[in-house]
Amino acid sequence: MENTEKKQVVFSAIQPSGTITLGNYLGAVRNWVTMQEEYNCIYALADLHTITVRQNPAQMRRNILDAYASIMACGIDVEKSIFFIQSHVHTHAEIAWILNCYTQFGELGRMTQFKDKSAKHADNINAGLFTYPVLMAGDILLYQADKVPVGADQKQHIELTCDVARRFNGLYGDVFKIPEGFIPQNGARVMSLQNPLNKMSKSDENVNGCVHLLDPPEVIMRKFKRAVTDSDACVRYAEGKDGVNNLMTIYGAVTGKSFEQIEAEFAGKGYGDFKAAVGEAVVEELRPIRERYEQLIKDKAYLEECYRKADETALKISSRTLGKVMKKVGFIR
Ligand code: TYM
């Protein structure tokens, strides 16, 4: 128990806006799992974040439960870590409003994800899409997190979180812990298998570009076999070889091998062998996750029991920070 008190706090979240991807897994969720050994880990399904883009309500309900089971299947241990659903913990929406009033319009306008998403959804550039990083800042700051394991695409949002926290602390004293991003060396930015200049994403129009955590082995193999490479026909990491670089990144992240080791392993071999090896390594990495998912998703009562318990604990912890924030700002408690 004494030990637990001293552990640093880790917070991270994922949007349940579709199936979880290999990018989500290698960039973030895999670290969530390993960090459970050393840290007090708090993880969330960021369902409030998903409605910045229109969702079909029935599909959204299915996605949330599916994502909950998928993340647990990756190895989140609910006895060790808190894994809750953001919309069940009202402090998140409340702190987001308060922090909105401490975040500048210009700061949010510089967020590259906002620029990308507003270009993609030009017919629905809603205020939520704009203020989304503030909700994310609130998620992190509510738990006084030390470390935030994420992929490279969230770095800018974490920097904003730190800026807002420092601004608030500058006005009211040390209310928030200043968090730090935790971005993996390898796998922080997994690219589309079909267009390796774009991030691998759930919303990839080309189904072969994105590997989903729950894809059956034959589908994974097919996607890797069709992965875009180049005409160089040599497995080496070099500028301009984006497709091969991406496959090497994935293979390295899954097997733990360095780029030099991978180059040596495939010296004199063609891309066909290489792609098959990457596919097989990914299949083996994901196989136990899919099997565990199949069991978990059948037991809705157990899933509910897990998130209800976590929701309650998350509310307790986050209420402490929110209470402090409201008092400092001047609300009557
Ligand atoms: P989301 O749901 O888009 O992605 C979840 C995590 O997966 C990482 N990721 C990737 N990593 C490597 N390669 C990729 N192609 C790739 N695609 C996604 C993301 O960096 C992320 O770590 N705003 C967040 C969710 C969130 C959050 C938070 C995260 C809400 N509140 C508080 C941390 C702390 C998001 O949309 O992630």
mmCIF file of C-alpha atoms and ligand atoms in Angstrom:
data_model
loop_
_atom_site.group_PDB
_atom_site.id
_atom_site.type_symbol
_atom_site.label_atom_id
_atom_site.label_comp_id
_atom_site.label_asym_id
_atom_site.label_seq_id
_atom_site.Cartn_x
_atom_site.Cartn_y
_atom_site.Cartn_z
ATOM 1 C CA MET A 1 0.000 0.000 0.000
ATOM 2 C CA GLU A 2 2.793 2.419 0.967
ATOM 3 C CA ASN A 3 4.428 1.685 -2.325
ATOM 4 C CA THR A 4 1.294 2.555 -4.270
ATOM 5 C CA GLU A 5 1.295 6.021 -2.728
ATOM 6 C CA LYS A 6 4.689 6.813 -4.212
ATOM 7 C CA LYS A 7 3.989 5.628 -7.729
ATOM 8 C CA GLN A 8 3.685 8.238 -10.430
ATOM 9 C CA VAL A 9 0.329 8.660 -12.143
ATOM 10 C CA VAL A 10 -0.210 7.755 -15.786
ATOM 11 C CA PHE A 11 -3.277 8.946 -17.685
ATOM 12 C CA SER A 12 -4.311 8.300 -21.246
ATOM 13 C CA ALA A 13 -7.449 7.845 -23.314
ATOM 14 C CA ILE A 14 -8.647 6.630 -26.674
ATOM 15 C CA GLN A 15 -11.663 7.540 -28.755
ATOM 16 C CA PRO A 16 -14.096 4.669 -29.283
ATOM 17 C CA SER A 17 -14.928 5.999 -32.729
ATOM 18 C CA GLY A 18 -14.577 2.696 -34.576
ATOM 19 C CA THR A 19 -12.408 -0.347 -34.240
ATOM 20 C CA ILE A 20 -9.015 0.032 -32.619
ATOM 21 C CA THR A 21 -6.136 0.061 -35.117
ATOM 22 C CA LEU A 22 -2.624 -1.337 -35.165
ATOM 23 C CA GLY A 23 -1.493 2.321 -35.000
ATOM 24 C CA ASN A 24 -3.412 2.886 -31.752
ATOM 25 C CA TYR A 25 -1.930 -0.288 -30.364
ATOM 26 C CA LEU A 26 1.727 0.289 -31.264
ATOM 27 C CA GLY A 27 1.615 4.033 -30.641
ATOM 28 C CA ALA A 28 -0.188 3.995 -27.319
ATOM 29 C CA VAL A 29 -2.102 1.019 -25.932
ATOM 30 C CA ARG A 30 0.895 -1.301 -25.784
ATOM 31 C CA ASN A 31 2.596 1.194 -23.495
ATOM 32 C CA TRP A 32 -0.551 1.478 -21.411
ATOM 33 C CA VAL A 33 -0.200 -2.230 -20.710
ATOM 34 C CA THR A 34 3.500 -2.239 -19.793
ATOM 35 C CA MET A 35 3.217 0.914 -17.676
ATOM 36 C CA GLN A 36 0.779 -0.846 -15.352
ATOM 37 C CA GLU A 37 3.716 -2.540 -13.648
ATOM 38 C CA GLU A 38 5.406 0.648 -12.551
ATOM 39 C CA TYR A 39 2.764 3.342 -12.341
ATOM 40 C CA ASN A 40 -0.694 4.080 -11.024
ATOM 41 C CA CYS A 41 -2.509 3.934 -14.328
ATOM 42 C CA ILE A 42 -5.784 5.603 -15.202
ATOM 43 C CA TYR A 43 -7.212 5.059 -18.666
ATOM 44 C CA ALA A 44 -10.423 6.225 -20.307
ATOM 45 C CA LEU A 45 -12.580 5.687 -23.320
ATOM 46 C CA ALA A 46 -12.916 9.261 -24.543
ATOM 47 C CA ASP A 47 -16.469 8.927 -25.815
ATOM 48 C CA LEU A 48 -17.255 12.633 -25.323
ATOM 49 C CA HIS A 49 -14.494 13.377 -27.828
ATOM 50 C CA THR A 50 -16.092 11.264 -30.560
ATOM 51 C CA ILE A 51 -19.151 13.477 -31.089
ATOM 52 C CA THR A 52 -17.092 16.272 -32.632
ATOM 53 C CA VAL A 53 -17.742 14.188 -35.738
ATOM 54 C CA ARG A 54 -21.335 12.966 -36.377
ATOM 55 C CA GLN A 55 -21.952 9.477 -35.021
ATOM 56 C CA ASN A 56 -24.770 7.045 -35.626
ATOM 57 C CA PRO A 57 -26.231 6.490 -32.111
ATOM 58 C CA ALA A 58 -26.738 2.713 -32.369
ATOM 59 C CA GLN A 59 -23.295 2.251 -33.901
ATOM 60 C CA MET A 60 -21.754 4.502 -31.256
ATOM 61 C CA ARG A 61 -23.206 2.361 -28.454
ATOM 62 C CA ARG A 62 -21.752 -0.754 -30.066
ATOM 63 C CA ASN A 63 -18.383 0.936 -30.647
ATOM 64 C CA ILE A 64 -18.061 1.956 -27.002
ATOM 65 C CA LEU A 65 -18.556 -1.542 -25.627
ATOM 66 C CA ASP A 66 -16.425 -3.029 -28.370
ATOM 67 C CA ALA A 67 -13.580 -0.634 -27.680
ATOM 68 C CA TYR A 68 -13.848 -1.289 -23.951
ATOM 69 C CA ALA A 69 -13.527 -5.037 -24.513
ATOM 70 C CA SER A 70 -10.735 -4.575 -27.093
ATOM 71 C CA ILE A 71 -8.600 -2.443 -24.801
ATOM 72 C CA MET A 72 -9.089 -4.848 -21.927
ATOM 73 C CA ALA A 73 -8.136 -7.676 -24.268
ATOM 74 C CA CYS A 74 -4.833 -5.919 -24.982
ATOM 75 C CA GLY A 75 -3.924 -6.520 -21.356
ATOM 76 C CA ILE A 76 -5.399 -3.748 -19.234
ATOM 77 C CA ASP A 77 -5.825 -5.312 -15.847
ATOM 78 C CA VAL A 78 -8.802 -3.753 -14.087
ATOM 79 C CA GLU A 79 -7.519 -4.984 -10.731
ATOM 80 C CA LYS A 80 -4.386 -2.871 -11.184
ATOM 81 C CA SER A 81 -5.577 0.043 -13.278
ATOM 82 C CA ILE A 82 -8.632 2.254 -13.520
ATOM 83 C CA PHE A 83 -10.284 1.995 -16.928
ATOM 84 C CA PHE A 84 -13.428 4.117 -17.114
ATOM 85 C CA ILE A 85 -15.810 5.715 -19.585
ATOM 86 C CA GLN A 86 -15.360 9.483 -19.865
ATOM 87 C CA SER A 87 -19.043 10.425 -20.272
ATOM 88 C CA HIS A 88 -19.893 8.566 -17.047
ATOM 89 C CA VAL A 89 -17.687 10.910 -15.043
ATOM 90 C CA HIS A 90 -19.254 14.359 -15.099
ATOM 91 C CA THR A 91 -16.155 16.197 -13.859
ATOM 92 C CA HIS A 92 -14.662 15.990 -17.369
ATOM 93 C CA ALA A 93 -17.304 18.130 -19.045
ATOM 94 C CA GLU A 94 -17.227 20.537 -16.104
ATOM 95 C CA ILE A 95 -13.487 21.132 -16.036
ATOM 96 C CA ALA A 96 -13.494 21.478 -19.816
ATOM 97 C CA TRP A 97 -15.804 24.489 -19.514
ATOM 98 C CA ILE A 98 -13.621 26.127 -16.898
ATOM 99 C CA LEU A 99 -10.390 25.494 -18.832
ATOM 100 C CA ASN A 100 -12.030 26.861 -21.992
ATOM 101 C CA CYS A 101 -11.983 30.197 -20.226
ATOM 102 C CA TYR A 102 -8.217 29.902 -19.708
ATOM 103 C CA THR A 103 -7.352 28.878 -23.276
ATOM 104 C CA GLN A 104 -6.854 31.356 -26.080
ATOM 105 C CA PHE A 105 -8.615 31.261 -29.436
ATOM 106 C CA GLY A 106 -5.253 31.631 -31.183
ATOM 107 C CA GLU A 107 -3.771 28.640 -29.367
ATOM 108 C CA LEU A 108 -6.588 26.376 -30.496
ATOM 109 C CA GLY A 109 -6.424 27.714 -34.033
ATOM 110 C CA ARG A 110 -2.826 26.493 -34.278
ATOM 111 C CA MET A 111 -3.710 22.872 -33.545
ATOM 112 C CA THR A 112 -2.815 20.851 -36.635
ATOM 113 C CA GLN A 113 -5.428 18.205 -35.860
ATOM 114 C CA PHE A 114 -8.114 20.901 -35.875
ATOM 115 C CA LYS A 115 -6.871 22.165 -39.233
ATOM 116 C CA ASP A 116 -6.832 18.618 -40.684
ATOM 117 C CA LYS A 117 -10.204 17.617 -39.304
ATOM 118 C CA SER A 118 -11.911 20.833 -40.329
ATOM 119 C CA ALA A 119 -10.598 20.362 -43.859
ATOM 120 C CA LYS A 120 -11.972 16.803 -43.838
ATOM 121 C CA HIS A 121 -15.368 17.721 -42.357
ATOM 122 C CA ALA A 122 -15.860 21.115 -43.972
ATOM 123 C CA ASP A 123 -19.640 20.865 -43.560
ATOM 124 C CA ASN A 124 -19.423 20.451 -39.775
ATOM 125 C CA ILE A 125 -16.699 22.616 -38.270
ATOM 126 C CA ASN A 126 -18.409 22.751 -34.902
ATOM 127 C CA ALA A 127 -17.204 24.488 -31.735
ATOM 128 C CA GLY A 128 -16.499 21.107 -30.129
ATOM 129 C CA LEU A 129 -14.001 20.264 -32.837
ATOM 130 C CA PHE A 130 -12.250 23.542 -32.061
ATOM 131 C CA THR A 131 -12.228 23.202 -28.258
ATOM 132 C CA TYR A 132 -11.556 19.459 -28.246
ATOM 133 C CA PRO A 133 -7.940 19.850 -26.979
ATOM 134 C CA VAL A 134 -9.299 21.640 -23.906
ATOM 135 C CA LEU A 135 -11.461 18.631 -23.021
ATOM 136 C CA MET A 136 -8.350 16.507 -23.457
ATOM 137 C CA ALA A 137 -6.341 18.855 -21.219
ATOM 138 C CA GLY A 138 -9.046 18.537 -18.579
ATOM 139 C CA ASP A 139 -8.935 14.720 -18.818
ATOM 140 C CA ILE A 140 -5.241 14.730 -18.025
ATOM 141 C CA LEU A 141 -5.144 17.505 -15.431
ATOM 142 C CA LEU A 142 -8.053 16.131 -13.379
ATOM 143 C CA TYR A 143 -5.894 13.157 -12.382
ATOM 144 C CA GLN A 144 -2.685 15.121 -11.720
ATOM 145 C CA ALA A 145 -0.969 12.848 -14.228
ATOM 146 C CA ASP A 146 2.822 12.675 -14.436
ATOM 147 C CA LYS A 147 2.999 10.828 -17.750
ATOM 148 C CA VAL A 148 0.701 10.547 -20.740
ATOM 149 C CA PRO A 149 1.456 7.643 -23.117
ATOM 150 C CA VAL A 150 0.330 8.641 -26.624
ATOM 151 C CA GLY A 151 1.347 8.470 -30.263
ATOM 152 C CA ALA A 152 3.215 11.353 -31.911
ATOM 153 C CA ASP A 153 0.013 12.925 -33.274
ATOM 154 C CA GLN A 154 -1.066 13.940 -29.737
ATOM 155 C CA LYS A 155 2.169 15.740 -28.852
ATOM 156 C CA GLN A 156 0.841 19.176 -29.712
ATOM 157 C CA HIS A 157 -2.267 18.617 -27.565
ATOM 158 C CA ILE A 158 -0.087 17.674 -24.608
ATOM 159 C CA GLU A 159 2.001 20.791 -25.063
ATOM 160 C CA LEU A 160 -1.194 22.831 -25.001
ATOM 161 C CA THR A 161 -2.255 20.995 -21.828
ATOM 162 C CA CYS A 162 1.005 22.047 -20.184
ATOM 163 C CA ASP A 163 0.593 25.660 -21.340
ATOM 164 C CA VAL A 164 -2.946 25.868 -19.952
ATOM 165 C CA ALA A 165 -1.902 24.215 -16.683
ATOM 166 C CA ARG A 166 1.022 26.607 -16.248
ATOM 167 C CA ARG A 167 -1.216 29.587 -16.964
ATOM 168 C CA PHE A 168 -3.740 28.419 -14.376
ATOM 169 C CA ASN A 169 -1.032 27.680 -11.816
ATOM 170 C CA GLY A 170 0.482 31.103 -12.490
ATOM 171 C CA LEU A 171 -2.805 32.723 -11.470
ATOM 172 C CA TYR A 172 -3.840 30.500 -8.562
ATOM 173 C CA GLY A 173 -0.823 28.596 -7.229
ATOM 174 C CA ASP A 174 0.162 24.990 -7.768
ATOM 175 C CA VAL A 175 -3.197 23.451 -8.624
ATOM 176 C CA PHE A 176 -2.146 21.183 -11.494
ATOM 177 C CA LYS A 177 0.757 18.815 -11.938
ATOM 178 C CA ILE A 178 2.504 19.575 -15.255
ATOM 179 C CA PRO A 179 2.341 16.342 -17.258
ATOM 180 C CA GLU A 180 4.801 14.907 -19.717
ATOM 181 C CA GLY A 181 4.060 13.043 -22.950
ATOM 182 C CA PHE A 182 5.384 9.494 -23.184
ATOM 183 C CA ILE A 183 5.902 8.697 -26.856
ATOM 184 C CA PRO A 184 7.414 5.366 -27.935
ATOM 185 C CA GLN A 185 10.745 5.256 -29.776
ATOM 186 C CA ASN A 186 9.331 2.917 -32.345
ATOM 187 C CA GLY A 187 5.703 2.896 -33.470
ATOM 188 C CA ALA A 188 4.809 6.470 -32.492
ATOM 189 C CA ARG A 189 3.553 7.121 -36.000
ATOM 190 C CA VAL A 190 2.330 4.093 -37.912
ATOM 191 C CA MET A 191 1.437 5.035 -41.474
ATOM 192 C CA SER A 192 -1.253 3.767 -43.848
ATOM 193 C CA LEU A 193 -0.187 0.626 -45.724
ATOM 194 C CA GLN A 194 -1.664 2.088 -48.897
ATOM 195 C CA ASN A 195 -0.519 5.671 -48.551
ATOM 196 C CA PRO A 196 2.532 5.747 -46.283
ATOM 197 C CA LEU A 197 2.555 9.537 -46.234
ATOM 198 C CA ASN A 198 -0.683 9.476 -44.226
ATOM 199 C CA LYS A 199 -1.140 8.254 -40.679
ATOM 200 C CA MET A 200 -2.815 4.840 -40.309
ATOM 201 C CA SER A 201 -6.325 5.773 -39.299
ATOM 202 C CA LYS A 202 -9.721 4.218 -38.695
ATOM 203 C CA SER A 203 -11.189 6.564 -41.267
ATOM 204 C CA ASP A 204 -8.835 5.538 -44.111
ATOM 205 C CA GLU A 205 -10.977 5.347 -47.261
ATOM 206 C CA ASN A 206 -8.873 2.461 -48.532
ATOM 207 C CA VAL A 207 -9.697 -0.560 -46.338
ATOM 208 C CA ASN A 208 -6.321 -2.102 -47.102
ATOM 209 C CA GLY A 209 -4.506 0.876 -45.586
ATOM 210 C CA CYS A 210 -5.491 0.175 -42.005
ATOM 211 C CA VAL A 211 -5.013 -2.963 -39.915
ATOM 212 C CA HIS A 212 -7.603 -3.379 -37.189
ATOM 213 C CA LEU A 213 -6.845 -5.098 -33.934
ATOM 214 C CA LEU A 214 -9.610 -7.622 -34.520
ATOM 215 C CA ASP A 215 -8.907 -8.375 -38.188
ATOM 216 C CA PRO A 216 -8.740 -12.144 -38.774
ATOM 217 C CA PRO A 217 -5.275 -13.508 -39.706
ATOM 218 C CA GLU A 218 -6.069 -13.919 -43.408
ATOM 219 C CA VAL A 219 -7.213 -10.307 -43.642
ATOM 220 C CA ILE A 220 -4.045 -9.085 -41.918
ATOM 221 C CA MET A 221 -1.899 -11.152 -44.288
ATOM 222 C CA ARG A 222 -3.770 -9.824 -47.310
ATOM 223 C CA LYS A 223 -3.349 -6.209 -46.202
ATOM 224 C CA PHE A 224 0.401 -6.644 -45.708
ATOM 225 C CA LYS A 225 0.812 -8.460 -49.005
ATOM 226 C CA ARG A 226 -0.850 -5.528 -50.753
ATOM 227 C CA ALA A 227 1.147 -2.903 -48.854
ATOM 228 C CA VAL A 228 2.694 -0.216 -51.047
ATOM 229 C CA THR A 229 6.499 -0.425 -51.348
ATOM 230 C CA ASP A 230 8.859 0.828 -54.112
ATOM 231 C CA SER A 231 10.868 -0.394 -57.072
ATOM 232 C CA ASP A 232 14.167 -0.540 -55.179
ATOM 233 C CA ALA A 233 13.488 -4.167 -54.141
ATOM 234 C CA CYS A 234 15.807 -3.890 -51.145
ATOM 235 C CA VAL A 235 14.749 -3.951 -47.483
ATOM 236 C CA ARG A 236 16.562 -0.950 -46.044
ATOM 237 C CA TYR A 237 15.515 2.143 -44.109
ATOM 238 C CA ALA A 238 16.129 5.217 -46.247
ATOM 239 C CA GLU A 239 14.643 8.558 -47.228
ATOM 240 C CA GLY A 240 11.958 8.298 -49.882
ATOM 241 C CA LYS A 241 11.228 4.633 -49.084
ATOM 242 C CA ASP A 242 8.166 5.507 -47.008
ATOM 243 C CA GLY A 243 6.293 2.242 -47.557
ATOM 244 C CA VAL A 244 9.274 0.055 -46.648
ATOM 245 C CA ASN A 245 10.233 2.330 -43.758
ATOM 246 C CA ASN A 246 6.733 1.936 -42.371
ATOM 247 C CA LEU A 247 6.809 -1.854 -42.686
ATOM 248 C CA MET A 248 10.215 -1.912 -41.003
ATOM 249 C CA THR A 249 8.839 0.263 -38.205
ATOM 250 C CA ILE A 250 5.920 -2.104 -37.672
ATOM 251 C CA TYR A 251 8.130 -5.196 -37.826
ATOM 252 C CA GLY A 252 10.644 -3.620 -35.438
ATOM 253 C CA ALA A 253 7.935 -2.521 -33.005
ATOM 254 C CA VAL A 254 6.402 -5.997 -32.912
ATOM 255 C CA THR A 255 9.596 -8.102 -32.823
ATOM 256 C CA GLY A 256 11.891 -5.730 -30.931
ATOM 257 C CA LYS A 257 14.460 -5.960 -33.748
ATOM 258 C CA SER A 258 16.502 -2.910 -34.774
ATOM 259 C CA PHE A 259 16.519 -1.621 -38.365
ATOM 260 C CA GLU A 260 20.049 -3.038 -38.826
ATOM 261 C CA GLN A 261 18.889 -6.478 -37.717
ATOM 262 C CA ILE A 262 15.908 -6.314 -40.057
ATOM 263 C CA GLU A 263 18.107 -5.258 -42.986
ATOM 264 C CA ALA A 264 20.446 -8.184 -42.275
ATOM 265 C CA GLU A 265 17.561 -10.631 -41.932
ATOM 266 C CA PHE A 266 16.176 -9.735 -45.360
ATOM 267 C CA ALA A 267 19.431 -9.111 -47.218
ATOM 268 C CA GLY A 268 19.111 -10.657 -50.671
ATOM 269 C CA LYS A 269 15.398 -11.369 -50.177
ATOM 270 C CA GLY A 270 12.542 -9.722 -52.029
ATOM 271 C CA TYR A 271 9.639 -7.649 -50.720
ATOM 272 C CA GLY A 272 7.313 -10.662 -50.982
ATOM 273 C CA ASP A 273 9.182 -12.501 -48.205
ATOM 274 C CA PHE A 274 9.487 -9.361 -46.145
ATOM 275 C CA LYS A 275 5.799 -8.454 -46.338
ATOM 276 C CA ALA A 276 4.797 -12.005 -45.425
ATOM 277 C CA ALA A 277 7.122 -11.907 -42.395
ATOM 278 C CA VAL A 278 5.704 -8.576 -41.206
ATOM 279 C CA GLY A 279 2.158 -9.940 -41.678
ATOM 280 C CA GLU A 280 2.943 -13.085 -39.711
ATOM 281 C CA ALA A 281 4.575 -11.174 -36.868
ATOM 282 C CA VAL A 282 1.517 -8.911 -36.593
ATOM 283 C CA VAL A 283 -0.875 -11.883 -36.754
ATOM 284 C CA GLU A 284 0.953 -13.532 -33.842
ATOM 285 C CA GLU A 285 1.031 -10.310 -31.830
ATOM 286 C CA LEU A 286 -2.701 -9.770 -32.283
ATOM 287 C CA ARG A 287 -3.904 -13.378 -32.013
ATOM 288 C CA PRO A 288 -4.186 -13.536 -28.192
ATOM 289 C CA ILE A 289 -5.876 -10.125 -28.165
ATOM 290 C CA ARG A 290 -8.560 -11.264 -30.581
ATOM 291 C CA GLU A 291 -9.132 -14.470 -28.638
ATOM 292 C CA ARG A 292 -9.468 -12.623 -25.355
ATOM 293 C CA TYR A 293 -11.778 -10.071 -26.986
ATOM 294 C CA GLU A 294 -14.103 -12.836 -28.230
ATOM 295 C CA GLN A 295 -14.523 -14.018 -24.634
ATOM 296 C CA LEU A 296 -14.935 -10.585 -23.094
ATOM 297 C CA ILE A 297 -17.506 -9.257 -25.544
ATOM 298 C CA LYS A 298 -19.814 -12.176 -24.718
ATOM 299 C CA ASP A 299 -19.887 -11.155 -21.058
ATOM 300 C CA LYS A 300 -21.587 -7.763 -21.046
ATOM 301 C CA ALA A 301 -22.404 -8.020 -17.333
ATOM 302 C CA TYR A 302 -18.733 -8.407 -16.482
ATOM 303 C CA LEU A 303 -17.754 -5.470 -18.709
ATOM 304 C CA GLU A 304 -20.397 -3.330 -17.036
ATOM 305 C CA GLU A 305 -19.182 -4.349 -13.601
ATOM 306 C CA CYS A 306 -15.645 -3.316 -14.593
ATOM 307 C CA TYR A 307 -16.491 0.106 -15.942
ATOM 308 C CA ARG A 308 -19.002 0.961 -13.216
ATOM 309 C CA LYS A 309 -16.367 0.346 -10.561
ATOM 310 C CA ALA A 310 -13.771 2.343 -12.501
ATOM 311 C CA ASP A 311 -16.226 5.200 -13.183
ATOM 312 C CA GLU A 312 -16.819 5.541 -9.464
ATOM 313 C CA THR A 313 -13.126 5.662 -8.579
ATOM 314 C CA ALA A 314 -12.409 8.104 -11.406
ATOM 315 C CA LEU A 315 -15.193 10.371 -10.126
ATOM 316 C CA LYS A 316 -13.732 10.339 -6.638
ATOM 317 C CA ILE A 317 -10.214 11.222 -7.770
ATOM 318 C CA SER A 318 -11.232 13.832 -10.320
ATOM 319 C CA SER A 319 -13.707 15.518 -7.954
ATOM 320 C CA ARG A 320 -10.823 16.425 -5.675
ATOM 321 C CA THR A 321 -9.092 18.372 -8.446
ATOM 322 C CA LEU A 322 -12.292 19.913 -9.756
ATOM 323 C CA GLY A 323 -13.254 21.035 -6.242
ATOM 324 C CA LYS A 324 -9.894 22.715 -5.789
ATOM 325 C CA VAL A 325 -10.114 24.398 -9.187
ATOM 326 C CA MET A 326 -13.602 25.762 -8.500
ATOM 327 C CA LYS A 327 -12.583 27.081 -5.100
ATOM 328 C CA LYS A 328 -9.517 28.831 -6.534
ATOM 329 C CA VAL A 329 -11.536 30.439 -9.314
ATOM 330 C CA GLY A 330 -14.038 31.823 -6.799
ATOM 331 C CA PHE A 331 -17.123 29.668 -6.991
ATOM 332 C CA ILE A 332 -19.001 29.222 -3.705
ATOM 333 C CA ARG A 333 -18.602 25.605 -2.631
HETATM 334 P P1 TYM B 1 -7.085 8.576 -30.736
HETATM 335 O O1 TYM B 1 -8.312 7.889 -30.264
HETATM 336 O O2 TYM B 1 -7.085 9.189 -32.092
HETATM 337 O O3 TYM B 1 -5.856 7.590 -30.658
HETATM 338 C C1 TYM B 1 -5.564 6.858 -29.473
HETATM 339 C C2 TYM B 1 -4.059 6.761 -29.318
HETATM 340 O O4 TYM B 1 -3.477 6.121 -30.455
HETATM 341 C C3 TYM B 1 -2.440 6.926 -30.994
HETATM 342 N N1 TYM B 1 -2.437 6.748 -32.456
HETATM 343 C C4 TYM B 1 -1.375 6.365 -33.170
HETATM 344 N N2 TYM B 1 -0.116 6.053 -32.816
HETATM 345 C C5 TYM B 1 0.742 5.682 -33.790
HETATM 346 N N3 TYM B 1 0.401 5.595 -35.102
HETATM 347 C C6 TYM B 1 -0.852 5.894 -35.513
HETATM 348 N N4 TYM B 1 -1.184 5.797 -36.786
HETATM 349 C C7 TYM B 1 -1.806 6.301 -34.520
HETATM 350 N N5 TYM B 1 -3.113 6.658 -34.579
HETATM 351 C C8 TYM B 1 -3.476 6.938 -33.304
HETATM 352 C C9 TYM B 1 -2.789 8.352 -30.583
HETATM 353 O O5 TYM B 1 -1.649 9.168 -30.560
HETATM 354 C C10 TYM B 1 -3.388 8.135 -29.203
HETATM 355 O O6 TYM B 1 -2.385 8.093 -28.230
HETATM 356 N N6 TYM B 1 -7.422 12.940 -28.302
HETATM 357 C C11 TYM B 1 -7.023 11.553 -28.184
HETATM 358 C C12 TYM B 1 -7.770 10.806 -27.111
HETATM 359 C C13 TYM B 1 -7.710 11.471 -25.775
HETATM 360 C C14 TYM B 1 -6.585 11.524 -24.924
HETATM 361 C C15 TYM B 1 -7.009 12.244 -23.766
HETATM 362 C C16 TYM B 1 -5.282 11.018 -25.014
HETATM 363 C C17 TYM B 1 -8.728 12.124 -25.178
HETATM 364 N N7 TYM B 1 -8.328 12.585 -23.954
HETATM 365 C C18 TYM B 1 -6.118 12.461 -22.707
HETATM 366 C C19 TYM B 1 -4.406 11.264 -23.938
HETATM 367 C C20 TYM B 1 -4.836 11.979 -22.808
HETATM 368 C C21 TYM B 1 -7.292 10.852 -29.517
HETATM 369 O O7 TYM B 1 -8.083 11.276 -30.291
HETATM 370 O O8 TYM B 1 -6.624 9.670 -29.666
#
